[in-house]
Short mmCIF file of C-alpha atoms in Angstrom, two decimals:
data_model
loop_
_atom_site.label_atom_id
_atom_site.label_comp_id
_atom_site.label_asym_id
_atom_site.label_seq_id
_atom_site.Cartn_x
_atom_site.Cartn_y
_atom_site.Cartn_z
CA UNK A 115 -25.65 3.80 2.59
CA UNK A 116 -25.48 5.27 -0.93
CA UNK A 117 -23.92 2.49 -3.01
CA UNK A 118 -24.31 1.29 -6.59
CA UNK A 119 -24.44 -2.52 -6.67
CA UNK A 120 -23.18 -2.86 -10.23
CA UNK A 121 -20.14 -0.67 -9.59
CA UNK A 122 -19.39 -2.63 -6.45
CA UNK A 123 -19.72 -6.03 -8.09
CA UNK A 124 -17.54 -5.03 -11.05
CA UNK A 125 -14.78 -3.59 -8.84
CA UNK A 126 -14.90 -6.47 -6.36
CA UNK A 127 -14.74 -8.97 -9.22
CA UNK A 128 -11.69 -7.23 -10.72
CA UNK A 129 -9.89 -7.17 -7.41
CA UNK A 130 -10.80 -10.83 -6.76
CA UNK A 131 -9.30 -11.71 -10.12
CA UNK A 132 -6.03 -10.26 -8.86
CA UNK A 133 -6.09 -12.63 -5.90
CA UNK A 134 -6.93 -15.54 -8.19
CA UNK A 135 -4.09 -14.60 -10.56
CA UNK A 136 -1.44 -14.43 -7.80
CA UNK A 137 -2.67 -17.75 -6.39
CA UNK A 138 -2.27 -19.32 -9.84
CA UNK A 139 1.20 -17.86 -10.03
CA UNK A 140 2.02 -19.32 -6.64
CA UNK A 141 0.82 -22.78 -7.62
CA UNK A 142 2.91 -22.61 -10.75
CA UNK A 143 6.11 -21.98 -8.86
CA UNK A 144 6.35 -18.35 -7.86
CA UNK A 145 7.43 -17.85 -4.25
CA UNK A 146 4.94 -16.44 -1.76
CA UNK A 147 7.06 -13.33 -1.20
CA UNK A 148 6.91 -12.60 -4.94
CA UNK A 149 3.17 -13.22 -5.31
CA UNK A 150 2.45 -11.23 -2.17
CA UNK A 151 4.42 -8.24 -3.46
CA UNK A 152 2.61 -8.45 -6.81
CA UNK A 153 -0.73 -8.37 -5.02
CA UNK A 154 0.52 -5.56 -2.79
CA UNK A 155 1.65 -3.44 -5.78
CA UNK A 156 -1.34 -3.98 -8.06
CA UNK A 157 -3.89 -3.73 -5.22
CA UNK A 158 -2.50 -0.43 -3.92
CA UNK A 159 -1.90 1.03 -7.37
CA UNK A 160 -5.53 0.35 -8.36
CA UNK A 161 -6.75 2.39 -5.37
CA UNK A 162 -4.93 5.38 -6.87
CA UNK A 163 -7.63 5.48 -9.54
CA UNK A 164 -10.72 4.05 -7.80
CA UNK A 165 -11.80 7.36 -6.09
CA UNK A 166 -12.28 8.79 -9.59
CA UNK A 167 -15.03 6.25 -10.28
CA UNK A 168 -16.43 5.08 -6.94
CA UNK A 169 -18.16 6.85 -4.07
CA UNK A 170 -16.69 6.92 -0.57
CA UNK A 171 -19.48 4.64 0.69
CA UNK A 172 -18.61 2.10 -1.98
CA UNK A 173 -14.96 2.13 -1.10
CA UNK A 174 -15.85 1.54 2.55
CA UNK A 175 -17.86 -1.54 1.58
CA UNK A 176 -15.01 -2.83 -0.61
CA UNK A 177 -12.47 -2.37 2.17
CA UNK A 178 -14.70 -4.25 4.63
CA UNK A 179 -15.32 -7.03 2.09
CA UNK A 180 -11.67 -7.64 1.31
CA UNK A 181 -10.64 -7.38 4.95
CA UNK A 182 -13.17 -10.16 5.64
CA UNK A 183 -11.88 -12.24 2.71
CA UNK A 184 -8.28 -11.91 3.81
CA UNK A 185 -9.10 -12.72 7.40
CA UNK A 186 -11.17 -15.76 6.39
CA UNK A 187 -8.56 -17.14 4.02
CA UNK A 188 -5.82 -16.71 6.64
CA UNK A 189 -7.89 -18.49 9.28
CA UNK A 190 -8.60 -21.34 6.86
CA UNK A 191 -5.00 -21.52 5.69
CA UNK A 192 -6.00 -20.59 2.15
CA UNK A 193 -4.51 -18.10 -0.31
CA UNK A 194 -0.94 -19.14 0.34
CA UNK A 195 0.18 -16.64 -2.33
CA UNK A 196 -0.53 -13.94 0.23
CA UNK A 197 -0.46 -15.67 3.60
CA UNK A 198 2.21 -18.30 2.96
CA UNK A 199 5.29 -16.34 3.96
CA UNK A 200 7.43 -17.49 6.88
CA UNK A 201 7.61 -14.23 8.81
CA UNK A 202 4.88 -13.18 11.20
CA UNK A 203 2.87 -10.27 9.80
CA UNK A 204 -0.53 -8.70 9.86
CA UNK A 205 0.23 -6.56 6.85
CA UNK A 206 -2.26 -8.21 4.52
CA UNK A 207 -5.09 -7.99 7.07
CA UNK A 208 -4.72 -4.23 7.62
CA UNK A 209 -3.84 -3.46 3.98
CA UNK A 210 -7.42 -2.52 2.98
CA UNK A 211 -7.90 -0.46 6.18
CA UNK A 212 -4.72 1.51 5.53
CA UNK A 213 -5.81 2.39 2.00
CA UNK A 214 -9.29 3.25 3.23
CA UNK A 215 -7.81 5.66 5.77
CA UNK A 216 -5.91 7.34 2.97
CA UNK A 217 -9.09 7.64 0.95
CA UNK A 218 -11.14 9.04 3.85
CA UNK A 219 -8.46 11.54 4.86
CA UNK A 220 -7.85 12.65 1.32
CA UNK A 221 -11.41 12.60 -0.04
CA UNK A 222 -11.87 15.43 -2.58
CA UNK A 223 -8.09 15.34 -3.14
CA UNK A 224 -7.65 12.46 -5.64
CA UNK A 225 -4.03 13.41 -6.25
CA UNK A 226 -3.20 13.00 -2.56
CA UNK A 227 -4.95 9.62 -2.46
CA UNK A 228 -3.06 8.51 -5.58
CA UNK A 229 0.23 9.60 -4.02
CA UNK A 230 -0.49 7.72 -0.81
CA UNK A 231 -1.56 4.55 -2.66
CA UNK A 232 1.45 4.58 -4.96
CA UNK A 233 3.86 5.10 -2.07
CA UNK A 234 2.38 2.11 -0.32
CA UNK A 235 2.26 0.06 -3.55
CA UNK A 236 5.71 0.88 -4.90
CA UNK A 237 8.00 2.31 -2.18
CA UNK A 238 7.04 -0.28 0.45
CA UNK A 239 7.93 -3.32 -1.70
CA UNK A 240 11.12 -1.54 -2.81
CA UNK A 241 12.16 -1.17 0.82
CA UNK A 242 11.40 -4.83 1.45
CA UNK A 243 13.44 -5.97 -1.58
CA UNK A 244 16.46 -3.90 -0.62
CA UNK A 245 16.14 -4.37 3.11
CA UNK A 246 15.87 -8.14 3.11
CA UNK A 247 19.53 -8.41 2.09
CA UNK A 248 20.31 -7.51 5.68
CA UNK A 249 23.55 -5.67 4.93
CA UNK A 250 24.69 -2.48 6.61
CA UNK A 251 23.08 -0.47 9.39
CA UNK A 252 19.90 -1.92 10.89
CA UNK A 253 17.73 -1.48 13.99
CA UNK A 254 15.12 -3.42 15.85
CA UNK A 255 11.45 -2.51 15.76
CA UNK A 256 8.36 -4.17 17.12
CA UNK A 257 8.00 -7.34 15.09
CA UNK A 258 11.39 -7.42 13.41
CA UNK A 259 14.13 -5.16 12.19
CA UNK A 260 14.60 -2.46 9.57
CA UNK A 261 17.66 -1.48 7.56
CA UNK A 262 19.07 1.86 6.50
CA UNK A 263 19.33 0.58 2.94
CA UNK A 264 15.63 -0.32 2.91
CA UNK A 265 14.57 3.01 4.38
CA UNK A 266 16.68 4.90 1.86
CA UNK A 267 15.14 2.90 -0.96
CA UNK A 268 11.69 3.70 0.39
CA UNK A 269 12.50 7.41 0.62
CA UNK A 270 13.99 7.48 -2.87
CA UNK A 271 10.96 5.87 -4.47
CA UNK A 272 8.60 8.11 -2.49
CA UNK A 273 10.53 11.15 -3.69
CA UNK A 274 10.34 9.89 -7.27
CA UNK A 275 6.59 9.42 -7.01
CA UNK A 276 6.21 12.90 -5.53
CA UNK A 277 8.26 14.50 -8.28
CA UNK A 278 6.36 12.71 -11.05
CA UNK A 279 3.04 13.72 -9.56
CA UNK A 280 4.27 17.30 -9.19
CA UNK A 281 5.30 17.33 -12.82
CA UNK A 282 1.91 15.96 -13.74
CA UNK A 283 0.11 18.76 -11.96
CA UNK A 284 2.60 21.46 -12.97
CA UNK A 285 3.51 22.25 -9.35
CA UNK A 286 6.82 20.64 -8.38
CA UNK A 287 7.63 21.44 -4.74
CA UNK A 288 11.10 19.95 -4.48
CA UNK A 289 11.79 20.60 -0.80
CA UNK A 290 8.27 19.44 0.16
CA UNK A 291 8.69 16.25 -1.92
CA UNK A 292 11.95 15.37 -0.16
CA UNK A 293 10.46 16.26 3.23
CA UNK A 294 7.40 14.09 2.66
CA UNK A 295 9.58 11.19 1.48
CA UNK A 296 11.68 11.44 4.64
CA UNK A 297 8.66 11.59 6.96
CA UNK A 298 7.12 8.54 5.24
CA UNK A 299 10.41 6.66 5.43
CA UNK A 300 10.59 7.34 9.16
CA UNK A 301 7.07 6.05 9.63
CA UNK A 302 7.76 2.92 7.58
CA UNK A 303 11.05 2.36 9.36
CA UNK A 304 9.52 2.44 12.83
CA UNK A 305 7.08 -0.48 12.61
CA UNK A 306 7.30 -4.22 11.98
CA UNK A 307 4.72 -7.00 11.66
CA UNK A 308 3.45 -5.20 8.54
CA UNK A 309 1.86 -2.61 10.82
CA UNK A 310 3.27 0.15 8.61
CA UNK A 311 0.54 -0.69 6.06
CA UNK A 312 -1.84 1.30 8.28
CA UNK A 313 -0.08 4.65 8.93
CA UNK A 314 1.98 4.95 5.73
CA UNK A 315 -0.96 5.58 3.34
CA UNK A 316 -2.79 7.68 5.91
CA UNK A 317 0.19 9.93 6.51
CA UNK A 318 0.93 9.94 2.78
CA UNK A 319 -2.55 11.25 2.04
CA UNK A 320 -2.22 14.02 4.62
CA UNK A 321 1.25 15.01 3.34
CA UNK A 322 -0.01 14.92 -0.24
CA UNK A 323 -2.56 17.62 0.69
CA UNK A 324 -0.57 19.73 3.15
CA UNK A 325 2.92 19.63 1.66
CA UNK A 326 2.57 18.65 -2.01
CA UNK A 327 -0.65 20.52 -2.80
CA UNK A 328 -2.17 17.52 -4.49
#
C-alpha cells in the first residue's frame, strides 16, 4: 500500500489531540453530549481538507486506525467524552467508516468530499440540538425517534453549506442545493442508533458530484 509514514503519523497525532482535548473538557465539567458533538464537528470538518494533502491509501489506514481506537476505548469503558452518553448508539464506531465512504466515492472531487464532510459535521449536530427538545411532530425509527424540527434544521444547514460551496466555486445551483438538502434530511431522518453516520456522508458525496457539480 502506497503510504507516507510521516504524513500518517502527523495526521493521526493531530486527530488524537482532538480526542485528548475533548476528554480534558469532559473531565473539567463539560457534558458528554457537548464533548461528543465537538469531536463530531471538528473530526468531520477536518476530513473536508484532508484529501487535499493525503492519498486515498493513507486515509484508509487512518479510518481503520481510529475505528480500532474507538472500538477499543468503548470496550474498555474509556473516552467517556465520546462514549459516555446515556442513549444507545453506534454512531462513533461507524463515524470513520462513513467519512471514508464519502472519500472513496468522491475521490478526485474534493469539493464533493468537503460538502459531505461538512454536512455530517455541522448539519447532523444541528439536527440533534434542535431535535432533542422533543417538541412538535416526531416519528419512530430503528433505535429511537426523529423530529420534524430536527430534520428541518438538518436540511436548512445542508442547504446553507451547499449554497456557500456553490458561491465558492462560482456555480450556484439553487434547486439542486435544496434538492440535495432534502434528500440528505430524509436519509438522516430515517435511521437511529447513530446509523445515519454511515449513509449521510456517502450520499452527500454522490450528490455533491451529481447534483451540485462539486
